[in-house]
mmCIF file with all atom_site columns, C-alpha atoms and ligand atoms in Angstrom:
data_model
loop_
_atom_site.group_PDB
_atom_site.id
_atom_site.type_symbol
_atom_site.label_atom_id
_atom_site.label_alt_id
_atom_site.label_comp_id
_atom_site.label_asym_id
_atom_site.label_entity_id
_atom_site.label_seq_id
_atom_site.pdbx_PDB_ins_code
_atom_site.Cartn_x
_atom_site.Cartn_y
_atom_site.Cartn_z
_atom_site.occupancy
_atom_site.B_iso_or_equiv
_atom_site.pdbx_formal_charge
_atom_site.auth_seq_id
_atom_site.auth_comp_id
_atom_site.auth_asym_id
_atom_site.auth_atom_id
_atom_site.pdbx_PDB_model_num
ATOM   1   C CA  . MET A 1 1   ? -6.000  4.421   18.331  1.00 87.00 ? 159 MET A CA  1
ATOM   2   C CA  . LYS A 1 2   ? -6.300  0.885   16.974  1.00 96.00 ? 160 LYS A CA  1
ATOM   3   C CA  . ILE A 1 3   ? -3.077  -0.950  16.181  1.00 98.00 ? 161 ILE A CA  1
ATOM   4   C CA  . HIS A 1 4   ? -3.571  -3.776  13.669  1.00 98.00 ? 162 HIS A CA  1
ATOM   5   C CA  . ALA A 1 5   ? -0.057  -5.237  13.704  1.00 98.00 ? 163 ALA A CA  1
ATOM   6   C CA  . ARG A 1 6   ? 3.301   -4.567  15.260  1.00 98.00 ? 164 ARG A CA  1
ATOM   7   C CA  . THR A 1 7   ? 6.756   -5.718  14.197  1.00 97.00 ? 165 THR A CA  1
ATOM   8   C CA  . GLU A 1 8   ? 10.056  -4.740  15.772  1.00 95.00 ? 166 GLU A CA  1
ATOM   9   C CA  . ARG A 1 9   ? 10.298  -1.675  13.508  1.00 98.00 ? 167 ARG A CA  1
ATOM   10  C CA  . ILE A 1 10  ? 6.802   -0.685  12.422  1.00 98.00 ? 168 ILE A CA  1
ATOM   11  C CA  . LEU A 1 11  ? 3.182   -0.401  13.468  1.00 98.00 ? 169 LEU A CA  1
ATOM   12  C CA  . LEU A 1 12  ? 0.205   -0.799  11.182  1.00 98.00 ? 170 LEU A CA  1
ATOM   13  C CA  . ARG A 1 13  ? -2.421  1.410   12.718  1.00 98.00 ? 171 ARG A CA  1
ATOM   14  C CA  . ASP A 1 14  ? -5.604  3.322   12.066  1.00 98.00 ? 172 ASP A CA  1
ATOM   15  C CA  . TRP A 1 15  ? -5.361  6.828   10.631  1.00 98.00 ? 173 TRP A CA  1
ATOM   16  C CA  . ASP A 1 16  ? -5.869  9.903   12.741  1.00 98.00 ? 174 ASP A CA  1
ATOM   17  C CA  . ALA A 1 17  ? -6.918  13.334  11.477  1.00 98.00 ? 175 ALA A CA  1
ATOM   18  C CA  . SER A 1 18  ? -3.579  14.626  12.811  1.00 98.00 ? 176 SER A CA  1
ATOM   19  C CA  . ASP A 1 19  ? -1.721  12.560  10.149  1.00 98.00 ? 177 ASP A CA  1
ATOM   20  C CA  . LEU A 1 20  ? -2.778  15.068  7.505   1.00 98.00 ? 178 LEU A CA  1
ATOM   21  C CA  . ASP A 1 21  ? 0.346   17.269  7.385   1.00 98.00 ? 179 ASP A CA  1
ATOM   22  C CA  . ASP A 1 22  ? 2.725   14.302  7.274   1.00 98.00 ? 180 ASP A CA  1
ATOM   23  C CA  . TYR A 1 23  ? 0.746   12.452  4.599   1.00 98.00 ? 181 TYR A CA  1
ATOM   24  C CA  . ALA A 1 24  ? 0.363   15.604  2.503   1.00 98.00 ? 182 ALA A CA  1
ATOM   25  C CA  . LYS A 1 25  ? 4.170   15.979  2.568   1.00 98.00 ? 183 LYS A CA  1
ATOM   26  C CA  . ILE A 1 26  ? 4.662   12.388  1.387   1.00 98.00 ? 184 ILE A CA  1
ATOM   27  C CA  . ILE A 1 27  ? 2.405   12.734  -1.664  1.00 98.00 ? 185 ILE A CA  1
ATOM   28  C CA  . ALA A 1 28  ? 3.811   16.164  -2.546  1.00 98.00 ? 186 ALA A CA  1
ATOM   29  C CA  . ASP A 1 29  ? 7.165   14.484  -3.327  1.00 98.00 ? 187 ASP A CA  1
ATOM   30  C CA  . PRO A 1 30  ? 7.511   13.879  -7.103  1.00 98.00 ? 188 PRO A CA  1
ATOM   31  C CA  . ASP A 1 31  ? 9.824   10.898  -6.501  1.00 98.00 ? 189 ASP A CA  1
ATOM   32  C CA  . VAL A 1 32  ? 7.215   9.141   -4.335  1.00 98.00 ? 190 VAL A CA  1
ATOM   33  C CA  . MET A 1 33  ? 4.498   9.645   -6.949  1.00 98.00 ? 191 MET A CA  1
ATOM   34  C CA  . ALA A 1 34  ? 6.586   8.961   -10.094 1.00 98.00 ? 192 ALA A CA  1
ATOM   35  C CA  . HIS A 1 35  ? 5.199   5.419   -10.575 1.00 97.00 ? 193 HIS A CA  1
ATOM   36  C CA  . ILE A 1 36  ? 1.630   6.084   -9.394  1.00 97.00 ? 194 ILE A CA  1
ATOM   37  C CA  . GLY A 1 37  ? -1.312  7.150   -11.567 1.00 96.00 ? 195 GLY A CA  1
ATOM   38  C CA  . ASP A 1 38  ? -0.348  10.089  -13.764 1.00 97.00 ? 196 ASP A CA  1
ATOM   39  C CA  . GLY A 1 39  ? 3.075   10.216  -12.099 1.00 97.00 ? 197 GLY A CA  1
ATOM   40  C CA  . LYS A 1 40  ? 2.568   13.677  -10.660 1.00 98.00 ? 198 LYS A CA  1
ATOM   41  C CA  . PRO A 1 41  ? 2.772   14.866  -7.059  1.00 98.00 ? 199 PRO A CA  1
ATOM   42  C CA  . ARG A 1 42  ? -0.608  15.390  -5.396  1.00 98.00 ? 200 ARG A CA  1
ATOM   43  C CA  . PRO A 1 43  ? -1.981  18.476  -3.646  1.00 98.00 ? 201 PRO A CA  1
ATOM   44  C CA  . ARG A 1 44  ? -2.988  18.710  0.015   1.00 98.00 ? 202 ARG A CA  1
ATOM   45  C CA  . SER A 1 45  ? -6.652  18.335  -0.997  1.00 98.00 ? 203 SER A CA  1
ATOM   46  C CA  . ASN A 1 46  ? -5.862  14.797  -2.137  1.00 98.00 ? 204 ASN A CA  1
ATOM   47  C CA  . ALA A 1 47  ? -4.409  13.989  1.302   1.00 98.00 ? 205 ALA A CA  1
ATOM   48  C CA  . GLU A 1 48  ? -7.539  15.440  2.908   1.00 98.00 ? 206 GLU A CA  1
ATOM   49  C CA  . SER A 1 49  ? -9.875  13.253  0.869   1.00 98.00 ? 207 SER A CA  1
ATOM   50  C CA  . PHE A 1 50  ? -7.668  10.154  1.330   1.00 98.00 ? 208 PHE A CA  1
ATOM   51  C CA  . ILE A 1 51  ? -7.685  10.531  5.118   1.00 98.00 ? 209 ILE A CA  1
ATOM   52  C CA  . ALA A 1 52  ? -11.409 11.332  5.229   1.00 98.00 ? 210 ALA A CA  1
ATOM   53  C CA  . THR A 1 53  ? -12.126 8.134   3.272   1.00 98.00 ? 211 THR A CA  1
ATOM   54  C CA  . ALA A 1 54  ? -9.775  6.139   5.496   1.00 98.00 ? 212 ALA A CA  1
ATOM   55  C CA  . LEU A 1 55  ? -11.431 7.426   8.693   1.00 98.00 ? 213 LEU A CA  1
ATOM   56  C CA  . GLY A 1 56  ? -14.816 6.439   7.263   1.00 98.00 ? 214 GLY A CA  1
ATOM   57  C CA  . HIS A 1 57  ? -13.726 2.930   6.323   1.00 98.00 ? 215 HIS A CA  1
ATOM   58  C CA  . GLN A 1 58  ? -12.074 2.396   9.705   1.00 97.00 ? 216 GLN A CA  1
ATOM   59  C CA  . ALA A 1 59  ? -15.319 3.300   11.446  1.00 97.00 ? 217 ALA A CA  1
ATOM   60  C CA  . THR A 1 60  ? -17.506 1.065   9.263   1.00 97.00 ? 218 THR A CA  1
ATOM   61  C CA  . ARG A 1 61  ? -15.764 -2.025  7.865   1.00 97.00 ? 219 ARG A CA  1
ATOM   62  C CA  . GLY A 1 62  ? -12.544 -1.679  9.898   1.00 97.00 ? 220 GLY A CA  1
ATOM   63  C CA  . TRP A 1 63  ? -9.979  -1.897  7.099   1.00 98.00 ? 221 TRP A CA  1
ATOM   64  C CA  . THR A 1 64  ? -8.424  0.569   4.721   1.00 98.00 ? 222 THR A CA  1
ATOM   65  C CA  . PRO A 1 65  ? -4.795  0.968   3.641   1.00 98.00 ? 223 PRO A CA  1
ATOM   66  C CA  . PHE A 1 66  ? -3.254  1.091   7.122   1.00 98.00 ? 224 PHE A CA  1
ATOM   67  C CA  . ALA A 1 67  ? -1.134  3.971   8.325   1.00 98.00 ? 225 ALA A CA  1
ATOM   68  C CA  . VAL A 1 68  ? 2.450   2.712   8.817   1.00 99.00 ? 226 VAL A CA  1
ATOM   69  C CA  . GLU A 1 69  ? 4.307   4.211   11.751  1.00 98.00 ? 227 GLU A CA  1
ATOM   70  C CA  . HIS A 1 70  ? 8.040   4.017   12.465  1.00 98.00 ? 228 HIS A CA  1
ATOM   71  C CA  . VAL A 1 71  ? 8.382   2.594   15.987  1.00 98.00 ? 229 VAL A CA  1
ATOM   72  C CA  . GLN A 1 72  ? 11.736  4.208   16.776  1.00 98.00 ? 230 GLN A CA  1
ATOM   73  C CA  . THR A 1 73  ? 10.734  7.767   15.898  1.00 98.00 ? 231 THR A CA  1
ATOM   74  C CA  . GLY A 1 74  ? 6.929   7.687   15.931  1.00 98.00 ? 232 GLY A CA  1
ATOM   75  C CA  . SER A 1 75  ? 6.921   9.168   12.392  1.00 98.00 ? 233 SER A CA  1
ATOM   76  C CA  . LEU A 1 76  ? 4.244   8.414   9.832   1.00 98.00 ? 234 LEU A CA  1
ATOM   77  C CA  . MET A 1 77  ? 6.084   6.460   7.108   1.00 99.00 ? 235 MET A CA  1
ATOM   78  C CA  . GLY A 1 78  ? 3.177   6.119   4.682   1.00 99.00 ? 236 GLY A CA  1
ATOM   79  C CA  . PHE A 1 79  ? 0.552   3.442   4.063   1.00 99.00 ? 237 PHE A CA  1
ATOM   80  C CA  . CYS A 1 80  ? 0.230   -0.243  3.268   1.00 98.00 ? 238 CYS A CA  1
ATOM   81  C CA  . GLY A 1 81  ? -2.880  -2.299  2.681   1.00 98.00 ? 239 GLY A CA  1
ATOM   82  C CA  . MET A 1 82  ? -6.032  -2.890  0.719   1.00 98.00 ? 240 MET A CA  1
ATOM   83  C CA  . ASP A 1 83  ? -8.166  -0.481  -1.217  1.00 98.00 ? 241 ASP A CA  1
ATOM   84  C CA  . ASP A 1 84  ? -11.233 -1.410  -3.250  1.00 96.00 ? 242 ASP A CA  1
ATOM   85  C CA  . LYS A 1 85  ? -11.832 1.734   -5.232  1.00 94.00 ? 243 LYS A CA  1
ATOM   86  C CA  . ILE A 1 86  ? -10.896 0.046   -8.532  1.00 93.00 ? 244 ILE A CA  1
ATOM   87  C CA  . GLY A 1 87  ? -13.570 -2.643  -8.083  1.00 92.00 ? 245 GLY A CA  1
ATOM   88  C CA  . ARG A 1 88  ? -11.299 -5.375  -6.722  1.00 95.00 ? 246 ARG A CA  1
ATOM   89  C CA  . LEU A 1 89  ? -8.980  -5.607  -3.738  1.00 97.00 ? 247 LEU A CA  1
ATOM   90  C CA  . ASP A 1 90  ? -5.875  -3.660  -4.630  1.00 98.00 ? 248 ASP A CA  1
ATOM   91  C CA  . PHE A 1 91  ? -2.927  -4.138  -2.263  1.00 98.00 ? 249 PHE A CA  1
ATOM   92  C CA  . GLY A 1 92  ? -0.706  -1.076  -2.301  1.00 98.00 ? 250 GLY A CA  1
ATOM   93  C CA  . TRP A 1 93  ? 2.028   0.772   -0.432  1.00 98.00 ? 251 TRP A CA  1
ATOM   94  C CA  . ARG A 1 94  ? 3.575   4.208   -0.434  1.00 98.00 ? 252 ARG A CA  1
ATOM   95  C CA  . TYR A 1 95  ? 6.308   5.578   1.840   1.00 98.00 ? 253 TYR A CA  1
ATOM   96  C CA  . SER A 1 96  ? 8.298   8.697   2.431   1.00 98.00 ? 254 SER A CA  1
ATOM   97  C CA  . LYS A 1 97  ? 11.641  8.484   0.578   1.00 98.00 ? 255 LYS A CA  1
ATOM   98  C CA  . GLU A 1 98  ? 13.705  8.547   3.758   1.00 98.00 ? 256 GLU A CA  1
ATOM   99  C CA  . PHE A 1 99  ? 12.446  5.021   4.526   1.00 98.00 ? 257 PHE A CA  1
ATOM   100 C CA  . TRP A 1 100 ? 13.124  3.379   1.155   1.00 98.00 ? 258 TRP A CA  1
ATOM   101 C CA  . GLY A 1 101 ? 15.629  0.581   0.681   1.00 97.00 ? 259 GLY A CA  1
ATOM   102 C CA  . ALA A 1 102 ? 15.724  -0.680  4.253   1.00 98.00 ? 260 ALA A CA  1
ATOM   103 C CA  . GLY A 1 103 ? 13.288  -3.595  4.037   1.00 98.00 ? 261 GLY A CA  1
ATOM   104 C CA  . TYR A 1 104 ? 10.329  -1.708  5.493   1.00 98.00 ? 262 TYR A CA  1
ATOM   105 C CA  . GLY A 1 105 ? 8.238   -2.133  2.353   1.00 98.00 ? 263 GLY A CA  1
ATOM   106 C CA  . TYR A 1 106 ? 8.278   -5.917  2.523   1.00 98.00 ? 264 TYR A CA  1
ATOM   107 C CA  . GLU A 1 107 ? 8.012   -5.979  6.322   1.00 98.00 ? 265 GLU A CA  1
ATOM   108 C CA  . ALA A 1 108 ? 4.859   -3.849  6.246   1.00 98.00 ? 266 ALA A CA  1
ATOM   109 C CA  . ALA A 1 109 ? 3.372   -5.755  3.299   1.00 98.00 ? 267 ALA A CA  1
ATOM   110 C CA  . ALA A 1 110 ? 3.825   -9.126  4.997   1.00 98.00 ? 268 ALA A CA  1
ATOM   111 C CA  . ALA A 1 111 ? 2.152   -7.805  8.155   1.00 98.00 ? 269 ALA A CA  1
ATOM   112 C CA  . ALA A 1 112 ? -0.676  -6.124  6.212   1.00 98.00 ? 270 ALA A CA  1
ATOM   113 C CA  . LEU A 1 113 ? -1.306  -9.303  4.229   1.00 98.00 ? 271 LEU A CA  1
ATOM   114 C CA  . TRP A 1 114 ? -1.583  -11.340 7.433   1.00 98.00 ? 272 TRP A CA  1
ATOM   115 C CA  . VAL A 1 115 ? -4.023  -8.889  8.996   1.00 98.00 ? 273 VAL A CA  1
ATOM   116 C CA  . SER A 1 116 ? -6.088  -8.604  5.823   1.00 98.00 ? 274 SER A CA  1
ATOM   117 C CA  . GLN A 1 117 ? -6.443  -12.358 5.450   1.00 98.00 ? 275 GLN A CA  1
ATOM   118 C CA  . ASN A 1 118 ? -6.743  -13.351 9.099   1.00 98.00 ? 276 ASN A CA  1
ATOM   119 C CA  . THR A 1 119 ? -8.463  -10.447 10.846  1.00 97.00 ? 277 THR A CA  1
ATOM   120 C CA  . PHE A 1 120 ? -10.634 -9.248  7.975   1.00 98.00 ? 278 PHE A CA  1
ATOM   121 C CA  . SER A 1 121 ? -10.975 -12.496 5.951   1.00 98.00 ? 279 SER A CA  1
ATOM   122 C CA  . LEU A 1 122 ? -10.202 -10.717 2.685   1.00 98.00 ? 280 LEU A CA  1
ATOM   123 C CA  . THR A 1 123 ? -9.624  -12.890 -0.380  1.00 97.00 ? 281 THR A CA  1
ATOM   124 C CA  . HIS A 1 124 ? -8.916  -12.384 -4.075  1.00 97.00 ? 282 HIS A CA  1
ATOM   125 C CA  . ILE A 1 125 ? -6.295  -9.792  -3.365  1.00 98.00 ? 283 ILE A CA  1
ATOM   126 C CA  . THR A 1 126 ? -4.529  -8.203  -6.335  1.00 98.00 ? 284 THR A CA  1
ATOM   127 C CA  . SER A 1 127 ? -1.692  -5.753  -6.596  1.00 98.00 ? 285 SER A CA  1
ATOM   128 C CA  . GLN A 1 128 ? -0.701  -3.696  -9.598  1.00 98.00 ? 286 GLN A CA  1
ATOM   129 C CA  . SER A 1 129 ? 2.275   -1.691  -10.682 1.00 98.00 ? 287 SER A CA  1
ATOM   130 C CA  . TYR A 1 130 ? 3.911   -0.056  -13.634 1.00 98.00 ? 288 TYR A CA  1
ATOM   131 C CA  . PRO A 1 131 ? 6.470   -2.628  -14.840 1.00 97.00 ? 289 PRO A CA  1
ATOM   132 C CA  . GLU A 1 132 ? 9.435   -0.325  -14.191 1.00 97.00 ? 290 GLU A CA  1
ATOM   133 C CA  . ASN A 1 133 ? 8.649   -0.090  -10.444 1.00 98.00 ? 291 ASN A CA  1
ATOM   134 C CA  . ALA A 1 134 ? 11.048  -2.917  -9.598  1.00 98.00 ? 292 ALA A CA  1
ATOM   135 C CA  . GLY A 1 135 ? 10.868  -2.464  -5.817  1.00 98.00 ? 293 GLY A CA  1
ATOM   136 C CA  . SER A 1 136 ? 7.095   -2.716  -5.773  1.00 98.00 ? 294 SER A CA  1
ATOM   137 C CA  . ILE A 1 137 ? 7.045   -5.815  -7.972  1.00 98.00 ? 295 ILE A CA  1
ATOM   138 C CA  . ARG A 1 138 ? 9.737   -7.436  -5.843  1.00 98.00 ? 296 ARG A CA  1
ATOM   139 C CA  . ILE A 1 139 ? 7.544   -6.959  -2.748  1.00 98.00 ? 297 ILE A CA  1
ATOM   140 C CA  . MET A 1 140 ? 4.702   -8.777  -4.555  1.00 98.00 ? 298 MET A CA  1
ATOM   141 C CA  . GLU A 1 141 ? 7.036   -11.619 -5.534  1.00 98.00 ? 299 GLU A CA  1
ATOM   142 C CA  . LYS A 1 142 ? 8.423   -11.937 -1.999  1.00 98.00 ? 300 LYS A CA  1
ATOM   143 C CA  . MET A 1 143 ? 4.848   -12.364 -0.714  1.00 98.00 ? 301 MET A CA  1
ATOM   144 C CA  . GLY A 1 144 ? 4.345   -15.231 -3.177  1.00 98.00 ? 302 GLY A CA  1
ATOM   145 C CA  . MET A 1 145 ? 2.259   -13.353 -5.723  1.00 98.00 ? 303 MET A CA  1
ATOM   146 C CA  . VAL A 1 146 ? 2.577   -14.082 -9.443  1.00 98.00 ? 304 VAL A CA  1
ATOM   147 C CA  . GLN A 1 147 ? 1.498   -12.131 -12.479 1.00 97.00 ? 305 GLN A CA  1
ATOM   148 C CA  . ILE A 1 148 ? -2.186  -12.850 -13.196 1.00 97.00 ? 306 ILE A CA  1
ATOM   149 C CA  . GLY A 1 149 ? -2.960  -10.154 -15.717 1.00 96.00 ? 307 GLY A CA  1
ATOM   150 C CA  . GLU A 1 150 ? -2.096  -6.854  -17.238 1.00 95.00 ? 308 GLU A CA  1
ATOM   151 C CA  . GLY A 1 151 ? -3.731  -3.541  -17.889 1.00 92.00 ? 309 GLY A CA  1
ATOM   152 C CA  . ALA A 1 152 ? -3.004  0.073   -18.657 1.00 94.00 ? 310 ALA A CA  1
ATOM   153 C CA  . GLU A 1 153 ? -3.395  3.425   -16.951 1.00 94.00 ? 311 GLU A CA  1
ATOM   154 C CA  . PHE A 1 154 ? -2.609  6.877   -18.278 1.00 96.00 ? 312 PHE A CA  1
ATOM   155 C CA  . GLY A 1 155 ? -1.255  5.296   -21.466 1.00 96.00 ? 313 GLY A CA  1
ATOM   156 C CA  . ARG A 1 156 ? 1.258   3.212   -19.504 1.00 96.00 ? 314 ARG A CA  1
ATOM   157 C CA  . PRO A 1 157 ? 1.179   -0.607  -19.275 1.00 97.00 ? 315 PRO A CA  1
ATOM   158 C CA  . LEU A 1 158 ? 0.457   -2.158  -15.877 1.00 96.00 ? 316 LEU A CA  1
ATOM   159 C CA  . VAL A 1 159 ? 1.168   -5.616  -14.503 1.00 97.00 ? 317 VAL A CA  1
ATOM   160 C CA  . VAL A 1 160 ? -1.357  -7.195  -12.135 1.00 97.00 ? 318 VAL A CA  1
ATOM   161 C CA  . TYR A 1 161 ? -0.288  -9.743  -9.525  1.00 98.00 ? 319 TYR A CA  1
ATOM   162 C CA  . GLY A 1 162 ? -2.260  -12.127 -7.304  1.00 98.00 ? 320 GLY A CA  1
ATOM   163 C CA  . PHE A 1 163 ? -2.076  -15.468 -5.532  1.00 98.00 ? 321 PHE A CA  1
ATOM   164 C CA  . LYS A 1 164 ? -2.231  -18.387 -7.966  1.00 96.00 ? 322 LYS A CA  1
ATOM   165 C CA  . ASN A 1 165 ? -4.665  -20.371 -5.779  1.00 96.00 ? 323 ASN A CA  1
ATOM   166 C CA  . GLU A 1 166 ? -7.113  -17.435 -5.751  1.00 96.00 ? 324 GLU A CA  1
ATOM   167 C CA  . TRP A 1 167 ? -6.757  -16.661 -9.461  1.00 96.00 ? 325 TRP A CA  1
ATOM   168 C CA  . PRO A 1 168 ? -6.090  -20.092 -11.083 1.00 94.00 ? 326 PRO A CA  1
ATOM   169 C CA  . ASP A 1 169 ? -7.265  -18.834 -14.477 1.00 93.00 ? 327 ASP A CA  1
ATOM   170 C CA  . GLY A 1 170 ? -5.857  -15.339 -14.201 1.00 94.00 ? 328 GLY A CA  1
ATOM   171 C CA  . LEU A 1 171 ? -7.592  -12.044 -13.638 1.00 87.00 ? 329 LEU A CA  1
ATOM   172 C CA  . LEU A 1 172 ? -9.866  -11.890 -16.659 1.00 69.00 ? 330 LEU A CA  1
ATOM   173 C CA  . ALA A 1 173 ? -11.163 -15.468 -16.621 1.00 51.00 ? 331 ALA A CA  1
HETATM 174 C C1  . COA B 2 .   ? 8.184   0.743   -3.833  1.00 94.29 ? 138 COA B C1  1
HETATM 175 C C2  . COA B 2 .   ? 8.472   0.931   -2.340  1.00 94.29 ? 138 COA B C2  1
HETATM 176 C C3  . COA B 2 .   ? 7.179   0.655   -1.551  1.00 94.29 ? 138 COA B C3  1
HETATM 177 C C4  . COA B 2 .   ? 9.558   -0.068  -1.924  1.00 94.29 ? 138 COA B C4  1
HETATM 178 O O1  . COA B 2 .   ? 9.712   0.033   -0.507  1.00 94.29 ? 138 COA B O1  1
HETATM 179 P P1  . COA B 2 .   ? 11.085  -0.353  0.230   1.00 94.29 ? 138 COA B P1  1
HETATM 180 O O2  . COA B 2 .   ? 10.868  -0.221  1.688   1.00 94.29 ? 138 COA B O2  1
HETATM 181 O O3  . COA B 2 .   ? 12.192  0.406   -0.400  1.00 94.29 ? 138 COA B O3  1
HETATM 182 O O4  . COA B 2 .   ? 11.193  -1.899  -0.172  1.00 94.29 ? 138 COA B O4  1
HETATM 183 P P2  . COA B 2 .   ? 12.104  -2.994  0.565   1.00 94.29 ? 138 COA B P2  1
HETATM 184 O O5  . COA B 2 .   ? 13.343  -2.332  1.105   1.00 94.29 ? 138 COA B O5  1
HETATM 185 O O6  . COA B 2 .   ? 11.269  -3.790  1.490   1.00 94.29 ? 138 COA B O6  1
HETATM 186 O O7  . COA B 2 .   ? 12.556  -3.888  -0.674  1.00 94.29 ? 138 COA B O7  1
HETATM 187 C C5  . COA B 2 .   ? 11.766  -4.959  -1.161  1.00 94.29 ? 138 COA B C5  1
HETATM 188 C C6  . COA B 2 .   ? 12.538  -5.650  -2.269  1.00 94.29 ? 138 COA B C6  1
HETATM 189 O O8  . COA B 2 .   ? 12.567  -4.811  -3.422  1.00 94.29 ? 138 COA B O8  1
HETATM 190 C C7  . COA B 2 .   ? 13.905  -4.499  -3.781  1.00 94.29 ? 138 COA B C7  1
HETATM 191 N N1  . COA B 2 .   ? 13.906  -3.109  -4.196  1.00 94.29 ? 138 COA B N1  1
HETATM 192 C C8  . COA B 2 .   ? 13.474  -2.033  -3.465  1.00 94.29 ? 138 COA B C8  1
HETATM 193 N N2  . COA B 2 .   ? 13.592  -0.907  -4.187  1.00 94.29 ? 138 COA B N2  1
HETATM 194 C C9  . COA B 2 .   ? 14.102  -1.289  -5.394  1.00 94.29 ? 138 COA B C9  1
HETATM 195 C C10 . COA B 2 .   ? 14.427  -0.571  -6.575  1.00 94.29 ? 138 COA B C10 1
HETATM 196 N N3  . COA B 2 .   ? 14.250  0.769   -6.660  1.00 94.29 ? 138 COA B N3  1
HETATM 197 N N4  . COA B 2 .   ? 14.927  -1.275  -7.630  1.00 94.29 ? 138 COA B N4  1
HETATM 198 C C11 . COA B 2 .   ? 15.085  -2.615  -7.555  1.00 94.29 ? 138 COA B C11 1
HETATM 199 N N5  . COA B 2 .   ? 14.761  -3.346  -6.455  1.00 94.29 ? 138 COA B N5  1
HETATM 200 C C12 . COA B 2 .   ? 14.285  -2.684  -5.397  1.00 94.29 ? 138 COA B C12 1
HETATM 201 C C13 . COA B 2 .   ? 14.718  -4.757  -2.542  1.00 94.29 ? 138 COA B C13 1
HETATM 202 O O9  . COA B 2 .   ? 16.072  -5.042  -2.842  1.00 94.29 ? 138 COA B O9  1
HETATM 203 C C14 . COA B 2 .   ? 13.989  -5.935  -1.941  1.00 94.29 ? 138 COA B C14 1
HETATM 204 O O10 . COA B 2 .   ? 14.297  -7.126  -2.596  1.00 94.29 ? 138 COA B O10 1
HETATM 205 P P3  . COA B 2 .   ? 15.306  -8.243  -1.946  1.00 94.29 ? 138 COA B P3  1
HETATM 206 O O11 . COA B 2 .   ? 14.772  -8.531  -0.571  1.00 94.29 ? 138 COA B O11 1
HETATM 207 O O12 . COA B 2 .   ? 15.215  -9.382  -2.902  1.00 94.29 ? 138 COA B O12 1
HETATM 208 O O13 . COA B 2 .   ? 16.646  -7.562  -1.878  1.00 94.29 ? 138 COA B O13 1
HETATM 209 C C15 . COA B 2 .   ? 8.993   2.380   -2.043  1.00 94.29 ? 138 COA B C15 1
HETATM 210 O O14 . COA B 2 .   ? 10.092  2.642   -2.880  1.00 94.29 ? 138 COA B O14 1
HETATM 211 C C16 . COA B 2 .   ? 7.948   3.476   -2.271  1.00 94.29 ? 138 COA B C16 1
HETATM 212 O O15 . COA B 2 .   ? 7.203   3.850   -1.354  1.00 94.29 ? 138 COA B O15 1
HETATM 213 N N6  . COA B 2 .   ? 7.899   4.003   -3.510  1.00 94.29 ? 138 COA B N6  1
HETATM 214 C C17 . COA B 2 .   ? 6.993   5.119   -3.843  1.00 94.29 ? 138 COA B C17 1
HETATM 215 C C18 . COA B 2 .   ? 5.533   4.692   -3.908  1.00 94.29 ? 138 COA B C18 1
HETATM 216 C C19 . COA B 2 .   ? 5.274   3.570   -4.895  1.00 94.29 ? 138 COA B C19 1
HETATM 217 O O16 . COA B 2 .   ? 5.862   3.518   -5.987  1.00 94.29 ? 138 COA B O16 1
HETATM 218 N N7  . COA B 2 .   ? 4.371   2.647   -4.507  1.00 94.29 ? 138 COA B N7  1
HETATM 219 C C20 . COA B 2 .   ? 4.009   1.515   -5.316  1.00 94.29 ? 138 COA B C20 1
HETATM 220 C C21 . COA B 2 .   ? 3.110   1.852   -6.436  1.00 94.29 ? 138 COA B C21 1
HETATM 221 S S1  . COA B 2 .   ? 2.729   0.417   -7.414  1.00 94.29 ? 138 COA B S1  1
#
């Protein structure tokens, strides 16, 4: 299995079909999904289609939101990386609750950003969040991203972040 980056505590790696049960458990947790999309937990079928898409992208272009693995235990923590299903590069992250609040989110994001820019030459990265998701927005800020636009989803406002040098006039210019 391809490993894209390794820190002391985490691996960013390709997905494997055997990740299905663990990923399905993560997205079945209402707390994990509270600030994503319609805010509702997702069924196993959603995990199946997510992993099928990820396996396809790994085999073709090489990148997809990477699986994040906990080095010490070998557990699947969640994902971190780029998706393009909204028509631009959307940098996102999602972890099982047991791993929150210990710096993993930023650690994985910094590693995923490096790989995305240096291995896959991706540019014009954006990241979006509901404004109340303070942890997610803080990760963007710690990577040096600034607000470049706004939007809305499911009747809720969204903030969109990016790197100033890539979006000098903001998202909609
Ligand atoms: C959002 C999420 C990725 C944060 O991951 P994490 O591993 O807890 O984040 P970190 O521990 O690396 O913290 C990063 C920064 O955010 C801050 N932070 C984390 N959670 C926070 C919270 N709930 N409220 C305020 N600040 C928070 C941390 O203090 C840290 O800032 P600091 O270094 O200045 O102290 C995680 O909570 C998660 O997976 N949530 C569910 C999925 C989700 O909402 N994804 C994003 C959708 S836009």
